[in-house]
Amino acid sequence: MPRYVIERNVPGAGRLSEKDLFSFAQKSCTMLDALVGQVQWVESFVTENKVYCIYQSPNKAMLMQHASTSGLPANRIEEISVVINPVTAEKQ
C-alpha cells in the first residue's frame, strides 16, 4: 500500500501538553476506525509549529477525507516515492 507524508500546520505544536497530544491522536484513531482498515497511521513527528505524519493509504483522497472528517489539518499530502537511510550509502 502506498505511504504518504502529511504536513499539518499546528501553531505551537511543540508546546502541546500530553493531554492535547492524546486528543490529537484520538481524533485520528476514531476516524481510522470508521475507515475500516483502509488507512493506517504509522507515526508522527511533532515540531515547533507542524506535525508530520506517515500514513499508509490506497490513495490521497482517503487521507483528505480522514483529515476533513477528523477535524485535523492536512496542509500538504505527498506520496513517498523512496525511503533512504545510512544503509543506502553502503550499497554499491
PDB file of N, CA and C in Angstrom:
ATOM      1  N   MET A   1       0.849  -1.170   0.000  1.00  0.00           N
ATOM      2  CA  MET A   1       0.000   0.000   0.000  1.00  0.00           C
ATOM      3  C   MET A   1       0.903   1.245   0.000  1.00  0.00           C
ATOM      4  N   PRO A   2       0.548   2.268  -0.764  1.00  0.00           N
ATOM      5  CA  PRO A   2       1.360   3.492  -0.797  1.00  0.00           C
ATOM      6  C   PRO A   2       1.450   4.157   0.580  1.00  0.00           C
ATOM      7  N   ARG A   3       2.585   4.810   0.800  1.00  0.00           N
ATOM      8  CA  ARG A   3       2.792   5.571   2.038  1.00  0.00           C
ATOM      9  C   ARG A   3       2.822   7.056   1.688  1.00  0.00           C
ATOM     10  N   TYR A   4       2.350   7.861   2.632  1.00  0.00           N
ATOM     11  CA  TYR A   4       2.264   9.301   2.433  1.00  0.00           C
ATOM     12  C   TYR A   4       2.805  10.047   3.636  1.00  0.00           C
ATOM     13  N   VAL A   5       3.308  11.261   3.374  1.00  0.00           N
ATOM     14  CA  VAL A   5       3.670  12.204   4.429  1.00  0.00           C
ATOM     15  C   VAL A   5       2.605  13.292   4.412  1.00  0.00           C
ATOM     16  N   ILE A   6       2.020  13.550   5.572  1.00  0.00           N
ATOM     17  CA  ILE A   6       1.038  14.621   5.707  1.00  0.00           C
ATOM     18  C   ILE A   6       1.677  15.711   6.558  1.00  0.00           C
ATOM     19  N   GLU A   7       1.684  16.921   6.020  1.00  0.00           N
ATOM     20  CA  GLU A   7       2.184  18.077   6.763  1.00  0.00           C
ATOM     21  C   GLU A   7       0.980  18.805   7.343  1.00  0.00           C
ATOM     22  N   ARG A   8       0.961  18.937   8.641  1.00  0.00           N
ATOM     23  CA  ARG A   8      -0.145  19.614   9.325  1.00  0.00           C
ATOM     24  C   ARG A   8       0.387  20.869  10.017  1.00  0.00           C
ATOM     25  N   ASN A   9      -0.139  22.025   9.623  1.00  0.00           N
ATOM     26  CA  ASN A   9       0.236  23.273  10.301  1.00  0.00           C
ATOM     27  C   ASN A   9      -0.538  23.349  11.609  1.00  0.00           C
ATOM     28  N   VAL A  10       0.191  23.278  12.700  1.00  0.00           N
ATOM     29  CA  VAL A  10      -0.407  23.327  14.039  1.00  0.00           C
ATOM     30  C   VAL A  10       0.430  24.302  14.864  1.00  0.00           C
ATOM     31  N   PRO A  11       0.056  25.596  14.864  1.00  0.00           N
ATOM     32  CA  PRO A  11       0.833  26.575  15.630  1.00  0.00           C
ATOM     33  C   PRO A  11       1.020  26.128  17.084  1.00  0.00           C
ATOM     34  N   GLY A  12       2.279  26.178  17.530  1.00  0.00           N
ATOM     35  CA  GLY A  12       2.592  25.792  18.912  1.00  0.00           C
ATOM     36  C   GLY A  12       2.595  24.289  19.148  1.00  0.00           C
ATOM     37  N   ALA A  13       2.658  23.502  18.086  1.00  0.00           N
ATOM     38  CA  ALA A  13       2.605  22.035  18.227  1.00  0.00           C
ATOM     39  C   ALA A  13       3.651  21.504  19.206  1.00  0.00           C
ATOM     40  N   GLY A  14       4.838  22.073  19.166  1.00  0.00           N
ATOM     41  CA  GLY A  14       5.916  21.610  20.036  1.00  0.00           C
ATOM     42  C   GLY A  14       5.676  21.877  21.511  1.00  0.00           C
ATOM     43  N   ARG A  15       4.697  22.707  21.809  1.00  0.00           N
ATOM     44  CA  ARG A  15       4.384  23.022  23.206  1.00  0.00           C
ATOM     45  C   ARG A  15       3.067  22.382  23.656  1.00  0.00           C
ATOM     46  N   LEU A  16       2.499  21.506  22.831  1.00  0.00           N
ATOM     47  CA  LEU A  16       1.244  20.856  23.214  1.00  0.00           C
ATOM     48  C   LEU A  16       1.464  19.968  24.437  1.00  0.00           C
ATOM     49  N   SER A  17       0.481  19.953  25.300  1.00  0.00           N
ATOM     50  CA  SER A  17       0.564  19.114  26.503  1.00  0.00           C
ATOM     51  C   SER A  17       0.305  17.653  26.123  1.00  0.00           C
ATOM     52  N   GLU A  18       0.593  16.781  27.058  1.00  0.00           N
ATOM     53  CA  GLU A  18       0.307  15.354  26.856  1.00  0.00           C
ATOM     54  C   GLU A  18      -1.181  15.148  26.578  1.00  0.00           C
ATOM     55  N   LYS A  19      -2.018  15.880  27.294  1.00  0.00           N
ATOM     56  CA  LYS A  19      -3.467  15.795  27.113  1.00  0.00           C
ATOM     57  C   LYS A  19      -3.865  16.236  25.698  1.00  0.00           C
ATOM     58  N   ASP A  20      -3.251  17.314  25.202  1.00  0.00           N
ATOM     59  CA  ASP A  20      -3.537  17.799  23.849  1.00  0.00           C
ATOM     60  C   ASP A  20      -3.099  16.784  22.795  1.00  0.00           C
ATOM     61  N   LEU A  21      -1.926  16.193  22.989  1.00  0.00           N
ATOM     62  CA  LEU A  21      -1.436  15.185  22.044  1.00  0.00           C
ATOM     63  C   LEU A  21      -2.324  13.945  22.059  1.00  0.00           C
ATOM     64  N   PHE A  22      -2.806  13.570  23.250  1.00  0.00           N
ATOM     65  CA  PHE A  22      -3.733  12.448  23.369  1.00  0.00           C
ATOM     66  C   PHE A  22      -4.992  12.738  22.560  1.00  0.00           C
ATOM     67  N   SER A  23      -5.532  13.942  22.694  1.00  0.00           N
ATOM     68  CA  SER A  23      -6.740  14.338  21.973  1.00  0.00           C
ATOM     69  C   SER A  23      -6.501  14.317  20.467  1.00  0.00           C
ATOM     70  N   PHE A  24      -5.359  14.820  20.039  1.00  0.00           N
ATOM     71  CA  PHE A  24      -4.972  14.828  18.621  1.00  0.00           C
ATOM     72  C   PHE A  24      -4.957  13.396  18.079  1.00  0.00           C
ATOM     73  N   ALA A  25      -4.308  12.511  18.824  1.00  0.00           N
ATOM     74  CA  ALA A  25      -4.202  11.108  18.413  1.00  0.00           C
ATOM     75  C   ALA A  25      -5.574  10.429  18.414  1.00  0.00           C
ATOM     76  N   GLN A  26      -6.390  10.729  19.420  1.00  0.00           N
ATOM     77  CA  GLN A  26      -7.733  10.137  19.499  1.00  0.00           C
ATOM     78  C   GLN A  26      -8.593  10.529  18.298  1.00  0.00           C
ATOM     79  N   LYS A  27      -8.502  11.792  17.870  1.00  0.00           N
ATOM     80  CA  LYS A  27      -9.261  12.242  16.701  1.00  0.00           C
ATOM     81  C   LYS A  27      -8.891  11.407  15.483  1.00  0.00           C
ATOM     82  N   SER A  28      -7.593  11.189  15.298  1.00  0.00           N
ATOM     83  CA  SER A  28      -7.137  10.400  14.152  1.00  0.00           C
ATOM     84  C   SER A  28      -7.621   8.957  14.256  1.00  0.00           C
ATOM     85  N   CYS A  29      -7.435   8.349  15.411  1.00  0.00           N
ATOM     86  CA  CYS A  29      -7.805   6.939  15.587  1.00  0.00           C
ATOM     87  C   CYS A  29      -9.307   6.713  15.455  1.00  0.00           C
ATOM     88  N   THR A  30     -10.114   7.633  15.937  1.00  0.00           N
ATOM     89  CA  THR A  30     -11.565   7.497  15.818  1.00  0.00           C
ATOM     90  C   THR A  30     -11.973   7.457  14.355  1.00  0.00           C
ATOM     91  N   MET A  31     -11.390   8.320  13.555  1.00  0.00           N
ATOM     92  CA  MET A  31     -11.722   8.330  12.130  1.00  0.00           C
ATOM     93  C   MET A  31     -11.152   7.106  11.425  1.00  0.00           C
ATOM     94  N   LEU A  32      -9.981   6.654  11.838  1.00  0.00           N
ATOM     95  CA  LEU A  32      -9.402   5.447  11.233  1.00  0.00           C
ATOM     96  C   LEU A  32     -10.319   4.248  11.444  1.00  0.00           C
ATOM     97  N   ASP A  33     -10.930   4.155  12.618  1.00  0.00           N
ATOM     98  CA  ASP A  33     -11.875   3.066  12.887  1.00  0.00           C
ATOM     99  C   ASP A  33     -13.035   3.106  11.901  1.00  0.00           C
ATOM    100  N   ALA A  34     -13.485   4.299  11.550  1.00  0.00           N
ATOM    101  CA  ALA A  34     -14.596   4.444  10.608  1.00  0.00           C
ATOM    102  C   ALA A  34     -14.192   4.057   9.187  1.00  0.00           C
ATOM    103  N   LEU A  35     -12.908   4.129   8.872  1.00  0.00           N
ATOM    104  CA  LEU A  35     -12.440   3.762   7.532  1.00  0.00           C
ATOM    105  C   LEU A  35     -12.164   2.263   7.411  1.00  0.00           C
ATOM    106  N   VAL A  36     -12.439   1.515   8.429  1.00  0.00           N
ATOM    107  CA  VAL A  36     -12.382   0.044   8.444  1.00  0.00           C
ATOM    108  C   VAL A  36     -11.098  -0.518   7.828  1.00  0.00           C
ATOM    109  N   GLY A  37      -9.968  -0.109   8.394  1.00  0.00           N
ATOM    110  CA  GLY A  37      -8.697  -0.706   7.995  1.00  0.00           C
ATOM    111  C   GLY A  37      -8.145  -0.288   6.653  1.00  0.00           C
ATOM    112  N   GLN A  38      -8.759   0.665   5.977  1.00  0.00           N
ATOM    113  CA  GLN A  38      -8.262   1.084   4.669  1.00  0.00           C
ATOM    114  C   GLN A  38      -7.091   2.050   4.772  1.00  0.00           C
ATOM    115  N   VAL A  39      -6.982   2.746   5.892  1.00  0.00           N
ATOM    116  CA  VAL A  39      -5.912   3.713   6.125  1.00  0.00           C
ATOM    117  C   VAL A  39      -5.237   3.353   7.434  1.00  0.00           C
ATOM    118  N   GLN A  40      -3.895   3.414   7.449  1.00  0.00           N
ATOM    119  CA  GLN A  40      -3.154   3.092   8.664  1.00  0.00           C
ATOM    120  C   GLN A  40      -2.214   4.240   9.019  1.00  0.00           C
ATOM    121  N   TRP A  41      -2.285   4.672  10.265  1.00  0.00           N
ATOM    122  CA  TRP A  41      -1.366   5.688  10.784  1.00  0.00           C
ATOM    123  C   TRP A  41      -0.118   4.951  11.238  1.00  0.00           C
ATOM    124  N   VAL A  42       1.045   5.351  10.733  1.00  0.00           N
ATOM    125  CA  VAL A  42       2.302   4.701  11.076  1.00  0.00           C
ATOM    126  C   VAL A  42       2.975   5.422  12.243  1.00  0.00           C
ATOM    127  N   GLU A  43       3.224   6.715  12.089  1.00  0.00           N
ATOM    128  CA  GLU A  43       3.840   7.510  13.155  1.00  0.00           C
ATOM    129  C   GLU A  43       3.775   8.977  12.783  1.00  0.00           C
ATOM    130  N   SER A  44       4.040   9.839  13.765  1.00  0.00           N
ATOM    131  CA  SER A  44       4.042  11.278  13.537  1.00  0.00           C
ATOM    132  C   SER A  44       5.228  11.911  14.248  1.00  0.00           C
ATOM    133  N   PHE A  45       5.662  13.032  13.706  1.00  0.00           N
ATOM    134  CA  PHE A  45       6.772  13.798  14.250  1.00  0.00           C
ATOM    135  C   PHE A  45       6.273  15.199  14.552  1.00  0.00           C
ATOM    136  N   VAL A  46       6.394  15.621  15.804  1.00  0.00           N
ATOM    137  CA  VAL A  46       5.909  16.926  16.228  1.00  0.00           C
ATOM    138  C   VAL A  46       7.091  17.887  16.266  1.00  0.00           C
ATOM    139  N   THR A  47       6.953  19.021  15.563  1.00  0.00           N
ATOM    140  CA  THR A  47       7.977  20.061  15.574  1.00  0.00           C
ATOM    141  C   THR A  47       7.366  21.319  16.186  1.00  0.00           C
ATOM    142  N   GLU A  48       8.072  22.411  16.125  1.00  0.00           N
ATOM    143  CA  GLU A  48       7.616  23.636  16.784  1.00  0.00           C
ATOM    144  C   GLU A  48       6.203  24.048  16.362  1.00  0.00           C
ATOM    145  N   ASN A  49       5.937  24.075  15.066  1.00  0.00           N
ATOM    146  CA  ASN A  49       4.641  24.549  14.576  1.00  0.00           C
ATOM    147  C   ASN A  49       3.982  23.633  13.555  1.00  0.00           C
ATOM    148  N   LYS A  50       4.477  22.417  13.448  1.00  0.00           N
ATOM    149  CA  LYS A  50       3.921  21.466  12.475  1.00  0.00           C
ATOM    150  C   LYS A  50       3.950  20.056  13.050  1.00  0.00           C
ATOM    151  N   VAL A  51       3.099  19.227  12.476  1.00  0.00           N
ATOM    152  CA  VAL A  51       3.120  17.800  12.768  1.00  0.00           C
ATOM    153  C   VAL A  51       3.227  17.100  11.418  1.00  0.00           C
ATOM    154  N   TYR A  52       4.219  16.225  11.287  1.00  0.00           N
ATOM    155  CA  TYR A  52       4.425  15.451  10.070  1.00  0.00           C
ATOM    156  C   TYR A  52       4.020  14.021  10.358  1.00  0.00           C
ATOM    157  N   CYS A  53       3.059  13.532   9.595  1.00  0.00           N
ATOM    158  CA  CYS A  53       2.501  12.197   9.842  1.00  0.00           C
ATOM    159  C   CYS A  53       2.782  11.266   8.679  1.00  0.00           C
ATOM    160  N   ILE A  54       3.094  10.026   8.994  1.00  0.00           N
ATOM    161  CA  ILE A  54       3.271   8.989   7.980  1.00  0.00           C
ATOM    162  C   ILE A  54       2.044   8.087   8.051  1.00  0.00           C
ATOM    163  N   TYR A  55       1.395   7.930   6.918  1.00  0.00           N
ATOM    164  CA  TYR A  55       0.205   7.083   6.804  1.00  0.00           C
ATOM    165  C   TYR A  55       0.350   6.161   5.618  1.00  0.00           C
ATOM    166  N   GLN A  56      -0.299   5.024   5.681  1.00  0.00           N
ATOM    167  CA  GLN A  56      -0.475   4.137   4.536  1.00  0.00           C
ATOM    168  C   GLN A  56      -1.921   4.277   4.107  1.00  0.00           C
ATOM    169  N   SER A  57      -2.130   4.392   2.802  1.00  0.00           N
ATOM    170  CA  SER A  57      -3.482   4.582   2.288  1.00  0.00           C
ATOM    171  C   SER A  57      -3.517   4.174   0.819  1.00  0.00           C
ATOM    172  N   PRO A  58      -4.665   3.682   0.363  1.00  0.00           N
ATOM    173  CA  PRO A  58      -4.773   3.339  -1.054  1.00  0.00           C
ATOM    174  C   PRO A  58      -4.622   4.563  -1.957  1.00  0.00           C
ATOM    175  N   ASN A  59      -4.979   5.747  -1.431  1.00  0.00           N
ATOM    176  CA  ASN A  59      -4.883   6.956  -2.254  1.00  0.00           C
ATOM    177  C   ASN A  59      -4.920   8.206  -1.373  1.00  0.00           C
ATOM    178  N   LYS A  60      -4.574   9.310  -2.000  1.00  0.00           N
ATOM    179  CA  LYS A  60      -4.529  10.609  -1.318  1.00  0.00           C
ATOM    180  C   LYS A  60      -5.928  11.075  -0.907  1.00  0.00           C
ATOM    181  N   ALA A  61      -6.928  10.758  -1.724  1.00  0.00           N
ATOM    182  CA  ALA A  61      -8.303  11.196  -1.439  1.00  0.00           C
ATOM    183  C   ALA A  61      -8.798  10.668  -0.093  1.00  0.00           C
ATOM    184  N   MET A  62      -8.441   9.450   0.248  1.00  0.00           N
ATOM    185  CA  MET A  62      -8.867   8.888   1.538  1.00  0.00           C
ATOM    186  C   MET A  62      -8.218   9.639   2.696  1.00  0.00           C
ATOM    187  N   LEU A  63      -6.990  10.080   2.516  1.00  0.00           N
ATOM    188  CA  LEU A  63      -6.311  10.844   3.561  1.00  0.00           C
ATOM    189  C   LEU A  63      -6.944  12.223   3.716  1.00  0.00           C
ATOM    190  N   MET A  64      -7.354  12.817   2.615  1.00  0.00           N
ATOM    191  CA  MET A  64      -8.043  14.098   2.675  1.00  0.00           C
ATOM    192  C   MET A  64      -9.387  13.941   3.374  1.00  0.00           C
ATOM    193  N   GLN A  65     -10.080  12.831   3.109  1.00  0.00           N
ATOM    194  CA  GLN A  65     -11.351  12.547   3.784  1.00  0.00           C
ATOM    195  C   GLN A  65     -11.113  12.363   5.286  1.00  0.00           C
ATOM    196  N   HIS A  66     -10.075  11.607   5.632  1.00  0.00           N
ATOM    197  CA  HIS A  66      -9.725  11.377   7.041  1.00  0.00           C
ATOM    198  C   HIS A  66      -9.486  12.709   7.743  1.00  0.00           C
ATOM    199  N   ALA A  67      -8.726  13.594   7.103  1.00  0.00           N
ATOM    200  CA  ALA A  67      -8.404  14.889   7.710  1.00  0.00           C
ATOM    201  C   ALA A  67      -9.646  15.745   7.897  1.00  0.00           C
ATOM    202  N   SER A  68     -10.470  15.836   6.874  1.00  0.00           N
ATOM    203  CA  SER A  68     -11.641  16.716   6.977  1.00  0.00           C
ATOM    204  C   SER A  68     -12.652  16.184   7.992  1.00  0.00           C
ATOM    205  N   THR A  69     -12.823  14.878   8.060  1.00  0.00           N
ATOM    206  CA  THR A  69     -13.787  14.292   8.983  1.00  0.00           C
ATOM    207  C   THR A  69     -13.298  14.354  10.428  1.00  0.00           C
ATOM    208  N   SER A  70     -11.993  14.176  10.627  1.00  0.00           N
ATOM    209  CA  SER A  70     -11.449  14.191  11.998  1.00  0.00           C
ATOM    210  C   SER A  70     -11.206  15.609  12.502  1.00  0.00           C
ATOM    211  N   GLY A  71     -11.241  16.583  11.598  1.00  0.00           N
ATOM    212  CA  GLY A  71     -11.001  17.967  12.001  1.00  0.00           C
ATOM    213  C   GLY A  71      -9.528  18.305  12.140  1.00  0.00           C
ATOM    214  N   LEU A  72      -8.651  17.426  11.659  1.00  0.00           N
ATOM    215  CA  LEU A  72      -7.215  17.684  11.708  1.00  0.00           C
ATOM    216  C   LEU A  72      -6.777  18.332  10.397  1.00  0.00           C
ATOM    217  N   PRO A  73      -5.887  19.314  10.451  1.00  0.00           N
ATOM    218  CA  PRO A  73      -5.444  19.938   9.206  1.00  0.00           C
ATOM    219  C   PRO A  73      -4.575  18.983   8.385  1.00  0.00           C
ATOM    220  N   ALA A  74      -4.653  19.106   7.082  1.00  0.00           N
ATOM    221  CA  ALA A  74      -3.763  18.382   6.168  1.00  0.00           C
ATOM    222  C   ALA A  74      -3.363  19.398   5.111  1.00  0.00           C
ATOM    223  N   ASN A  75      -2.343  20.198   5.437  1.00  0.00           N
ATOM    224  CA  ASN A  75      -1.956  21.292   4.574  1.00  0.00           C
ATOM    225  C   ASN A  75      -1.222  20.828   3.329  1.00  0.00           C
ATOM    226  N   ARG A  76      -0.593  19.679   3.429  1.00  0.00           N
ATOM    227  CA  ARG A  76       0.112  19.110   2.274  1.00  0.00           C
ATOM    228  C   ARG A  76       0.186  17.605   2.455  1.00  0.00           C
ATOM    229  N   ILE A  77      -0.090  16.876   1.377  1.00  0.00           N
ATOM    230  CA  ILE A  77      -0.004  15.415   1.394  1.00  0.00           C
ATOM    231  C   ILE A  77       0.842  15.003   0.198  1.00  0.00           C
ATOM    232  N   GLU A  78       1.905  14.268   0.458  1.00  0.00           N
ATOM    233  CA  GLU A  78       2.804  13.817  -0.600  1.00  0.00           C
ATOM    234  C   GLU A  78       3.019  12.315  -0.493  1.00  0.00           C
ATOM    235  N   GLU A  79       2.955  11.627  -1.619  1.00  0.00           N
ATOM    236  CA  GLU A  79       3.248  10.196  -1.634  1.00  0.00           C
ATOM    237  C   GLU A  79       4.755   9.993  -1.513  1.00  0.00           C
ATOM    238  N   ILE A  80       5.152   9.039  -0.700  1.00  0.00           N
ATOM    239  CA  ILE A  80       6.571   8.712  -0.520  1.00  0.00           C
ATOM    240  C   ILE A  80       6.987   7.822  -1.682  1.00  0.00           C
ATOM    241  N   SER A  81       7.984   8.269  -2.434  1.00  0.00           N
ATOM    242  CA  SER A  81       8.469   7.507  -3.591  1.00  0.00           C
ATOM    243  C   SER A  81       9.480   6.453  -3.184  1.00  0.00           C
ATOM    244  N   VAL A  82      10.437   6.882  -2.358  1.00  0.00           N
ATOM    245  CA  VAL A  82      11.533   6.007  -1.951  1.00  0.00           C
ATOM    246  C   VAL A  82      11.936   6.402  -0.538  1.00  0.00           C
ATOM    247  N   VAL A  83      12.342   5.442   0.259  1.00  0.00           N
ATOM    248  CA  VAL A  83      12.875   5.706   1.595  1.00  0.00           C
ATOM    249  C   VAL A  83      14.379   5.411   1.543  1.00  0.00           C
ATOM    250  N   ILE A  84      15.167   6.380   1.989  1.00  0.00           N
ATOM    251  CA  ILE A  84      16.618   6.158   2.064  1.00  0.00           C
ATOM    252  C   ILE A  84      17.069   6.351   3.506  1.00  0.00           C
ATOM    253  N   ASN A  85      18.220   5.775   3.830  1.00  0.00           N
ATOM    254  CA  ASN A  85      18.799   5.900   5.166  1.00  0.00           C
ATOM    255  C   ASN A  85      20.303   5.664   5.039  1.00  0.00           C
ATOM    256  N   PRO A  86      21.059   5.629   6.117  1.00  0.00           N
ATOM    257  CA  PRO A  86      22.508   5.447   6.021  1.00  0.00           C
ATOM    258  C   PRO A  86      22.902   4.158   5.292  1.00  0.00           C
ATOM    259  N   VAL A  87      22.104   3.142   5.373  1.00  0.00           N
ATOM    260  CA  VAL A  87      22.419   1.881   4.675  1.00  0.00           C
ATOM    261  C   VAL A  87      22.432   2.092   3.159  1.00  0.00           C
ATOM    262  N   THR A  88      21.646   3.035   2.679  1.00  0.00           N
ATOM    263  CA  THR A  88      21.605   3.348   1.251  1.00  0.00           C
ATOM    264  C   THR A  88      23.000   3.724   0.758  1.00  0.00           C
ATOM    265  N   ALA A  89      23.774   4.425   1.561  1.00  0.00           N
ATOM    266  CA  ALA A  89      25.118   4.854   1.187  1.00  0.00           C
ATOM    267  C   ALA A  89      26.104   3.695   1.117  1.00  0.00           C
ATOM    268  N   GLU A  90      25.756   2.591   1.735  1.00  0.00           N
ATOM    269  CA  GLU A  90      26.656   1.425   1.764  1.00  0.00           C
ATOM    270  C   GLU A  90      26.463   0.534   0.542  1.00  0.00           C
ATOM    271  N   LYS A  91      25.371   0.702  -0.170  1.00  0.00           N
ATOM    272  CA  LYS A  91      25.091  -0.159  -1.330  1.00  0.00           C
ATOM    273  C   LYS A  91      25.789   0.371  -2.556  1.00  0.00           C
ATOM    274  N   GLN A  92      26.597  -0.452  -3.198  1.00  0.00           N
ATOM    275  CA  GLN A  92      27.248  -0.106  -4.463  1.00  0.00           C
ATOM    276  C   GLN A  92      27.934  -1.301  -5.025  1.00  0.00           C
TER     277      GLN A  92
END
